[in-house]
GROMACS .gro file of N, CA, C and O in nm:
model
  436
    1MET      N    1  20.078  15.749  15.823
    1MET     CA    2  20.202  15.794  15.880
    1MET      C    3  20.313  15.696  15.843
    1MET      O    4  20.289  15.579  15.825
    2GLY      N    5  20.434  15.745  15.830
    2GLY     CA    6  20.545  15.659  15.794
    2GLY      C    7  20.580  15.667  15.647
    2GLY      O    8  20.680  15.610  15.606
    3ASP      N    9  20.497  15.733  15.567
    3ASP     CA   10  20.529  15.749  15.425
    3ASP      C   11  20.643  15.848  15.410
    3ASP      O   12  20.652  15.946  15.484
    4THR      N   13  20.730  15.822  15.314
    4THR     CA   14  20.841  15.911  15.285
    4THR      C   15  20.817  15.976  15.151
    4THR      O   16  20.777  15.910  15.056
    5VAL      N   17  20.840  16.106  15.143
    5VAL     CA   18  20.822  16.179  15.019
    5VAL      C   19  20.954  16.249  14.986
    5VAL      O   20  21.013  16.314  15.071
    6ASP      N   21  21.000  16.231  14.864
    6ASP     CA   22  21.120  16.297  14.817
    6ASP      C   23  21.077  16.427  14.750
    6ASP      O   24  20.998  16.424  14.656
    7VAL      N   25  21.123  16.540  14.800
    7VAL     CA   26  21.081  16.670  14.749
    7VAL      C   27  21.201  16.741  14.688
    7VAL      O   28  21.308  16.746  14.747
    8GLU      N   29  21.182  16.795  14.570
    8GLU     CA   30  21.283  16.877  14.505
    8GLU      C   31  21.220  17.011  14.472
    8GLU      O   32  21.102  17.018  14.439
    9VAL      N   33  21.298  17.116  14.483
    9VAL     CA   34  21.251  17.249  14.447
    9VAL      C   35  21.329  17.290  14.323
    9VAL      O   36  21.451  17.276  14.317
   10GLY      N   37  21.259  17.341  14.223
   10GLY     CA   38  21.327  17.379  14.100
   10GLY      C   39  21.279  17.513  14.050
   10GLY      O   40  21.175  17.564  14.091
   11PHE      N   41  21.359  17.568  13.962
   11PHE     CA   42  21.328  17.696  13.900
   11PHE      C   43  21.353  17.682  13.751
   11PHE      O   44  21.456  17.630  13.710
   12PRO      N   45  21.260  17.728  13.668
   12PRO     CA   46  21.283  17.720  13.524
   12PRO      C   47  21.395  17.814  13.481
   12PRO      O   48  21.406  17.927  13.530
   13LEU      N   49  21.482  17.766  13.394
   13LEU     CA   50  21.592  17.844  13.341
   13LEU      C   51  21.582  17.848  13.190
   13LEU      O   52  21.535  17.754  13.127
   14VAL      N   53  21.629  17.956  13.131
   14VAL     CA   54  21.628  17.968  12.986
   14VAL      C   55  21.733  17.875  12.926
   14VAL      O   56  21.708  17.806  12.828
   15ASP      N   57  21.851  17.870  12.985
   15ASP     CA   58  21.960  17.786  12.936
   15ASP      C   59  22.003  17.687  13.044
   15ASP      O   60  21.988  17.714  13.163
   16ALA      N   61  22.061  17.578  13.000
   16ALA     CA   62  22.112  17.478  13.094
   16ALA      C   63  22.231  17.536  13.170
   16ALA      O   64  22.305  17.620  13.119
   17VAL      N   65  22.249  17.490  13.293
   17VAL     CA   66  22.364  17.532  13.374
   17VAL      C   67  22.464  17.417  13.370
   17VAL      O   68  22.437  17.309  13.424
   18PRO      N   69  22.580  17.438  13.306
   18PRO     CA   70  22.679  17.329  13.299
   18PRO      C   71  22.735  17.297  13.438
   18PRO      O   72  22.755  17.385  13.521
   19ALA      N   73  22.761  17.168  13.462
   19ALA     CA   74  22.815  17.125  13.591
   19ALA      C   75  22.947  17.195  13.622
   19ALA      O   76  22.976  17.225  13.737
   20GLU      N   77  23.028  17.224  13.518
   20GLU     CA   78  23.156  17.292  13.540
   20GLU      C   79  23.135  17.429  13.605
   20GLU      O   80  23.211  17.471  13.690
   21ARG      N   81  23.032  17.497  13.564
   21ARG     CA   82  23.005  17.629  13.621
   21ARG      C   83  22.967  17.618  13.769
   21ARG      O   84  23.009  17.699  13.850
   22LEU      N   85  22.888  17.517  13.801
   22LEU     CA   86  22.852  17.497  13.941
   22LEU      C   87  22.976  17.473  14.025
   22LEU      O   88  22.990  17.524  14.135
   23ARG      N   89  23.070  17.393  13.973
   23ARG     CA   90  23.193  17.365  14.048
   23ARG      C   91  23.278  17.491  14.061
   23ARG      O   92  23.336  17.516  14.165
   24ARG      N   93  23.287  17.570  13.955
   24ARG     CA   94  23.369  17.693  13.958
   24ARG      C   95  23.319  17.789  14.065
   24ARG      O   96  23.397  17.856  14.130
   25GLU      N   97  23.188  17.794  14.081
   25GLU     CA   98  23.131  17.886  14.178
   25GLU      C   99  23.133  17.827  14.319
   25GLU      O  100  23.081  17.887  14.412
   26GLN      N  101  23.192  17.710  14.334
   26GLN     CA  102  23.212  17.645  14.462
   26GLN      C  103  23.083  17.629  14.543
   26GLN      O  104  23.076  17.664  14.659
   27VAL      N  105  22.982  17.575  14.476
   27VAL     CA  106  22.858  17.544  14.546
   27VAL      C  107  22.885  17.422  14.633
   27VAL      O  108  22.940  17.323  14.584
   28PRO      N  109  22.853  17.426  14.761
   28PRO     CA  110  22.877  17.310  14.847
   28PRO      C  111  22.812  17.184  14.790
   28PRO      O  112  22.697  17.188  14.747
   29GLU      N  113  22.885  17.074  14.787
   29GLU     CA  114  22.835  16.949  14.731
   29GLU      C  115  22.706  16.907  14.799
   29GLU      O  116  22.691  16.914  14.920
   30GLY      N  117  22.610  16.866  14.718
   30GLY     CA  118  22.482  16.823  14.770
   30GLY      C  119  22.384  16.936  14.796
   30GLY      O  120  22.269  16.912  14.829
   31ARG      N  121  22.427  17.058  14.782
   31ARG     CA  122  22.339  17.171  14.812
   31ARG      C  123  22.263  17.219  14.688
   31ARG      O  124  22.155  17.272  14.698
   32LEU      N  125  22.325  17.204  14.570
   32LEU     CA  126  22.264  17.251  14.447
   32LEU      C  127  22.294  17.152  14.337
   32LEU      O  128  22.408  17.113  14.317
   33VAL      N  129  22.191  17.110  14.267
   33VAL     CA  130  22.207  17.012  14.161
   33VAL      C  131  22.140  17.066  14.036
   33VAL      O  132  22.025  17.109  14.039
   34ALA      N  133  22.215  17.068  13.926
   34ALA     CA  134  22.157  17.106  13.797
   34ALA      C  135  22.095  16.981  13.736
   34ALA      O  136  22.160  16.878  13.725
   35ASP      N  137  21.968  16.989  13.700
   35ASP     CA  138  21.898  16.874  13.646
   35ASP      C  139  21.791  16.923  13.551
   35ASP      O  140  21.765  17.043  13.543
   36ALA      N  141  21.728  16.833  13.481
   36ALA     CA  142  21.620  16.869  13.389
   36ALA      C  143  21.504  16.774  13.411
   36ALA      O  144  21.523  16.659  13.451
   37LEU      N  145  21.385  16.822  13.385
   37LEU     CA  146  21.268  16.735  13.390
   37LEU      C  147  21.271  16.643  13.270
   37LEU      O  148  21.316  16.681  13.162
   38PRO      N  149  21.224  16.521  13.286
   38PRO     CA  150  21.226  16.427  13.174
   38PRO      C  151  21.124  16.464  13.067
   38PRO      O  152  21.023  16.527  13.095
   39ALA      N  153  21.155  16.427  12.944
   39ALA     CA  154  21.059  16.444  12.835
   39ALA      C  155  20.962  16.327  12.843
   39ALA      O  156  21.001  16.212  12.823
   40VAL      N  157  20.839  16.354  12.881
   40VAL     CA  158  20.740  16.249  12.901
   40VAL      C  159  20.603  16.295  12.851
   40VAL      O  160  20.578  16.414  12.835
   41ARG      N  161  20.517  16.199  12.831
   41ARG     CA  162  20.376  16.229  12.807
   41ARG      C  163  20.316  16.255  12.945
   41ARG      O  164  20.344  16.183  13.042
   42ALA      N  165  20.237  16.360  12.956
   42ALA     CA  166  20.185  16.397  13.088
   42ALA      C  167  20.042  16.447  13.078
   42ALA      O  168  19.999  16.498  12.974
   43ALA      N  169  19.971  16.432  13.188
   43ALA     CA  170  19.839  16.493  13.203
   43ALA      C  171  19.854  16.602  13.307
   43ALA      O  172  19.936  16.592  13.398
   44GLU      N  173  19.779  16.708  13.290
   44GLU     CA  174  19.788  16.816  13.388
   44GLU      C  175  19.652  16.879  13.410
   44GLU      O  176  19.562  16.867  13.326
   45THR      N  177  19.641  16.944  13.523
   45THR     CA  178  19.521  17.018  13.557
   45THR      C  179  19.563  17.138  13.640
   45THR      O  180  19.675  17.141  13.691
   46VAL      N  181  19.477  17.234  13.652
   46VAL     CA  182  19.504  17.351  13.735
   46VAL      C  183  19.408  17.348  13.853
   46VAL      O  184  19.286  17.342  13.835
   47HIS      N  185  19.465  17.348  13.973
   47HIS     CA  186  19.387  17.355  14.096
   47HIS      C  187  19.377  17.501  14.136
   47HIS      O  188  19.479  17.570  14.145
   48VAL      N  189  19.256  17.549  14.159
   48VAL     CA  190  19.235  17.685  14.207
   48VAL      C  191  19.185  17.674  14.350
   48VAL      O  192  19.080  17.614  14.375
   49GLY      N  193  19.262  17.730  14.443
   49GLY     CA  194  19.222  17.724  14.582
   49GLY      C  195  19.339  17.698  14.674
   49GLY      O  196  19.455  17.700  14.633
   50ALA      N  197  19.306  17.672  14.800
   50ALA     CA  198  19.406  17.654  14.906
   50ALA      C  199  19.489  17.527  14.883
   50ALA      O  200  19.442  17.429  14.825
   51TYR      N  201  19.611  17.531  14.933
   51TYR     CA  202  19.701  17.416  14.922
   51TYR      C  203  19.647  17.293  14.994
   51TYR      O  204  19.675  17.181  14.954
   52GLU      N  205  19.568  17.313  15.099
   52GLU     CA  206  19.512  17.200  15.174
   52GLU      C  207  19.426  17.110  15.086
   52GLU      O  208  19.403  16.995  15.118
   53ASP      N  209  19.374  17.164  14.976
   53ASP     CA  210  19.285  17.088  14.889
   53ASP      C  211  19.358  17.021  14.773
   53ASP      O  212  19.295  16.959  14.687
   54LEU      N  213  19.492  17.030  14.768
   54LEU     CA  214  19.567  16.970  14.658
   54LEU      C  215  19.550  16.818  14.652
   54LEU      O  216  19.546  16.761  14.544
   55GLY      N  217  19.538  16.754  14.766
   55GLY     CA  218  19.519  16.608  14.769
   55GLY      C  219  19.397  16.565  14.691
   55GLY      O  220  19.401  16.469  14.615
   56ARG      N  221  19.288  16.639  14.709
   56ARG     CA  222  19.165  16.607  14.634
   56ARG      C  223  19.183  16.631  14.485
   56ARG      O  224  19.130  16.557  14.402
   57ALA      N  225  19.260  16.735  14.449
   57ALA     CA  226  19.287  16.761  14.307
   57ALA      C  227  19.368  16.647  14.246
   57ALA      O  228  19.340  16.603  14.134
   58TYR      N  229  19.465  16.596  14.320
   58TYR     CA  230  19.542  16.481  14.273
   58TYR      C  231  19.451  16.359  14.259
   58TYR      O  232  19.462  16.284  14.161
   59ASP      N  233  19.363  16.336  14.355
   59ASP     CA  234  19.270  16.223  14.347
   59ASP      C  235  19.185  16.231  14.222
   59ASP      O  236  19.163  16.131  14.153
   60ARG      N  237  19.134  16.351  14.190
   60ARG     CA  238  19.051  16.368  14.070
   60ARG      C  239  19.134  16.344  13.943
   60ARG      O  240  19.085  16.283  13.847
   61LEU      N  241  19.260  16.390  13.943
   61LEU     CA  242  19.347  16.370  13.826
   61LEU      C  243  19.376  16.222  13.806
   61LEU      O  244  19.366  16.170  13.693
   62VAL      N  245  19.406  16.150  13.913
   62VAL     CA  246  19.433  16.006  13.902
   62VAL      C  247  19.307  15.932  13.856
   62VAL      O  248  19.315  15.840  13.774
   63ALA      N  249  19.190  15.971  13.904
   63ALA     CA  250  19.065  15.909  13.859
   63ALA      C  251  19.044  15.934  13.710
   63ALA      O  252  19.003  15.843  13.636
   64TRP      N  253  19.073  16.055  13.664
   64TRP     CA  254  19.060  16.087  13.521
   64TRP      C  255  19.155  16.000  13.440
   64TRP      O  256  19.116  15.948  13.334
   65LEU      N  257  19.278  15.984  13.487
   65LEU     CA  258  19.374  15.899  13.417
   65LEU      C  259  19.318  15.758  13.401
   65LEU      O  260  19.324  15.700  13.292
   66GLY      N  261  19.264  15.704  13.510
   66GLY     CA  262  19.209  15.569  13.505
   66GLY      C  263  19.096  15.555  13.404
   66GLY      O  264  19.088  15.456  13.332
   67ARG      N  265  19.010  15.656  13.397
   67ARG     CA  266  18.898  15.651  13.301
   67ARG      C  267  18.947  15.657  13.157
   67ARG      O  268  18.875  15.617  13.065
   68HIS      N  269  19.069  15.707  13.136
   68HIS     CA  270  19.122  15.722  13.000
   68HIS      C  271  19.233  15.621  12.970
   68HIS      O  272  19.308  15.638  12.874
   69GLY      N  273  19.244  15.516  13.051
   69GLY     CA  274  19.340  15.410  13.023
   69GLY      C  275  19.485  15.451  13.042
   69GLY      O  276  19.573  15.394  12.978
   70LEU      N  277  19.510  15.548  13.130
   70LEU     CA  278  19.646  15.595  13.154
   70LEU      C  279  19.687  15.561  13.296
   70LEU      O  280  19.603  15.556  13.387
   71GLU      N  281  19.817  15.538  13.316
   71GLU     CA  282  19.868  15.508  13.449
   71GLU      C  283  19.971  15.613  13.488
   71GLU      O  284  20.061  15.644  13.410
   72PRO      N  285  19.962  15.667  13.611
   72PRO     CA  286  20.062  15.766  13.653
   72PRO      C  287  20.198  15.701  13.674
   72PRO      O  288  20.207  15.587  13.719
   73LEU      N  289  20.303  15.772  13.638
   73LEU     CA  290  20.439  15.727  13.667
   73LEU      C  291  20.477  15.773  13.807
   73LEU      O  292  20.397  15.835  13.878
   74ASP      N  293  20.599  15.745  13.848
   74ASP     CA  294  20.640  15.773  13.986
   74ASP      C  295  20.652  15.920  14.020
   74ASP      O  296  20.637  15.958  14.135
   75GLN      N  297  20.684  16.005  13.924
   75GLN     CA  298  20.706  16.145  13.954
   75GLN      C  299  20.586  16.230  13.915
   75GLN      O  300  20.512  16.196  13.825
   76SER      N  301  20.572  16.341  13.984
   76SER     CA  302  20.477  16.445  13.944
   76SER      C  303  20.536  16.575  13.994
   76SER      O  304  20.629  16.576  14.074
   77TRP      N  305  20.486  16.685  13.942
   77TRP     CA  306  20.535  16.813  13.991
   77TRP      C  307  20.425  16.916  13.992
   77TRP      O  308  20.321  16.898  13.931
   78GLU      N  309  20.450  17.021  14.068
   78GLU     CA  310  20.354  17.130  14.084
   78GLU      C  311  20.420  17.260  14.043
   78GLU      O  312  20.536  17.284  14.075
   79LEU      N  313  20.345  17.343  13.972
   79LEU     CA  314  20.390  17.477  13.935
   79LEU      C  315  20.297  17.575  14.005
   79LEU      O  316  20.176  17.573  13.982
   80TYR      N  317  20.353  17.657  14.090
   80TYR     CA  318  20.274  17.751  14.168
   80TYR      C  319  20.261  17.881  14.088
   80TYR      O  320  20.349  17.966  14.089
   81GLU      N  321  20.150  17.893  14.016
   81GLU     CA  322  20.129  18.006  13.928
   81GLU      C  323  20.090  18.132  14.003
   81GLU      O  324  20.119  18.242  13.959
   82SER      N  325  20.021  18.117  14.114
   82SER     CA  326  19.993  18.228  14.204
   82SER      C  327  19.970  18.168  14.342
   82SER      O  328  19.933  18.052  14.355
   83GLY      N  329  19.997  18.248  14.444
   83GLY     CA  330  19.986  18.196  14.579
   83GLY      C  331  19.989  18.309  14.679
   83GLY      O  332  19.957  18.425  14.646
   84PRO      N  333  20.030  18.280  14.802
   84PRO     CA  334  20.026  18.379  14.910
   84PRO      C  335  20.102  18.508  14.880
   84PRO      O  336  20.062  18.615  14.924
   85SER      N  337  20.210  18.497  14.803
   85SER     CA  338  20.287  18.619  14.775
   85SER      C  339  20.219  18.710  14.673
   85SER      O  340  20.247  18.830  14.667
   86SER      N  341  20.128  18.654  14.592
   86SER     CA  342  20.059  18.738  14.492
   86SER      C  343  19.919  18.778  14.536
   86SER      O  344  19.865  18.877  14.486
   87ASP      N  345  19.858  18.700  14.627
   87ASP     CA  346  19.724  18.731  14.673
   87ASP      C  347  19.701  18.660  14.807
   87ASP      O  348  19.718  18.539  14.815
   88PRO      N  349  19.663  18.732  14.910
   88PRO     CA  350  19.643  18.666  15.040
   88PRO      C  351  19.520  18.575  15.044
   88PRO      O  352  19.508  18.492  15.134
   89ASP      N  353  19.430  18.585  14.947
   89ASP     CA  354  19.308  18.505  14.945
   89ASP      C  355  19.335  18.369  14.881
   89ASP      O  356  19.359  18.360  14.760
   90PRO      N  357  19.330  18.259  14.958
   90PRO     CA  358  19.354  18.126  14.902
   90PRO      C  359  19.263  18.091  14.784
   90PRO      O  360  19.301  18.010  14.700
   91ALA      N  361  19.146  18.150  14.775
   91ALA     CA  362  19.056  18.120  14.664
   91ALA      C  363  19.114  18.165  14.530
   91ALA      O  364  19.069  18.118  14.426
   92ALA      N  365  19.214  18.251  14.532
   92ALA     CA  366  19.275  18.301  14.408
   92ALA      C  367  19.403  18.227  14.372
   92ALA      O  368  19.461  18.252  14.266
   93TRP      N  369  19.450  18.136  14.456
   93TRP     CA  370  19.575  18.066  14.429
   93TRP      C  371  19.557  17.963  14.318
   93TRP      O  372  19.456  17.894  14.311
   94ARG      N  373  19.657  17.954  14.230
   94ARG     CA  374  19.654  17.859  14.117
   94ARG      C  375  19.778  17.771  14.122
   94ARG      O  376  19.890  17.821  14.124
   95THR      N  377  19.755  17.640  14.122
   95THR     CA  378  19.864  17.543  14.122
   95THR      C  379  19.842  17.447  14.006
   95THR      O  380  19.738  17.381  13.998
   96ARG      N  381  19.939  17.439  13.916
   96ARG     CA  382  19.931  17.346  13.802
   96ARG      C  383  19.991  17.213  13.847
   96ARG      O  384  20.105  17.208  13.892
   97LEU      N  385  19.914  17.106  13.836
   97LEU     CA  386  19.959  16.971  13.870
   97LEU      C  387  19.995  16.900  13.740
   97LEU      O  388  19.912  16.893  13.649
   98VAL      N  389  20.116  16.848  13.732
   98VAL     CA  390  20.162  16.778  13.612
   98VAL      C  391  20.198  16.636  13.653
   98VAL      O  392  20.280  16.616  13.744
   99MET      N  393  20.136  16.538  13.587
   99MET     CA  394  20.158  16.398  13.621
   99MET      C  395  20.199  16.320  13.496
   99MET      O  396  20.117  16.300  13.406
  100PRO      N  397  20.327  16.278  13.487
  100PRO     CA  398  20.368  16.193  13.375
  100PRO      C  399  20.288  16.064  13.375
  100PRO      O  400  20.253  16.010  13.481
  101VAL      N  401  20.260  16.013  13.255
  101VAL     CA  402  20.175  15.894  13.243
  101VAL      C  403  20.234  15.795  13.144
  101VAL      O  404  20.314  15.830  13.058
  102SER      N  405  20.191  15.670  13.159
  102SER     CA  406  20.216  15.569  13.058
  102SER      C  407  20.081  15.516  13.014
  102SER      O  408  19.988  15.509  13.095
  103ALA      N  409  20.070  15.487  12.889
  103ALA     CA  410  19.943  15.438  12.837
  103ALA      C  411  19.938  15.286  12.851
  103ALA      O  412  20.036  15.218  12.825
  104SER      N  413  19.825  15.236  12.892
  104SER     CA  414  19.804  15.091  12.897
  104SER      C  415  19.704  15.056  12.788
  104SER      O  416  19.589  15.030  12.813
  105GLY      N  417  19.752  15.066  12.663
  105GLY     CA  418  19.666  15.034  12.550
  105GLY      C  419  19.581  15.151  12.502
  105GLY      O  420  19.498  15.134  12.416
  106ALA      N  421  19.602  15.269  12.557
  106ALA     CA  422  19.522  15.385  12.518
  106ALA      C  423  19.589  15.458  12.402
  106ALA      O  424  19.711  15.468  12.396
  107ALA      N  425  19.509  15.508  12.312
  107ALA     CA  426  19.561  15.588  12.201
  107ALA      C  427  19.589  15.729  12.250
  107ALA      O  428  19.524  15.778  12.341
  108ALA      N  429  19.687  15.793  12.188
  108ALA     CA  430  19.719  15.932  12.224
  108ALA      C  431  19.600  16.019  12.189
  108ALA      O  432  19.537  16.003  12.085
  109PRO      N  433  19.565  16.115  12.278
  109PRO     CA  434  19.451  16.202  12.250
  109PRO      C  435  19.479  16.296  12.135
  109PRO      O  436  19.588  16.325  12.102
   0.00000   0.00000   0.00000
């Protein structure tokens, strides 16, 4: 308890949204931010199942990174490929976990 987590919600866009357009549409300041994910080397896995089990999926991903000489960076993100809105059965939910990494002497796969 006491840990702080910074959460951002994003949506993939085909084209970038210029800041001028956001200002023209008078989006309240601090309510909407146009940003892009960084270009990084990343490891990813797909978790199939309930959201409650995502912690264990992250633990397995971090363990895999360690076995391959990779270190996780500060950010990670999740892509919800299917979930409660597409299927009420948690066993069918798919969440892609993406974790940027830095190599500690490891060769690129």
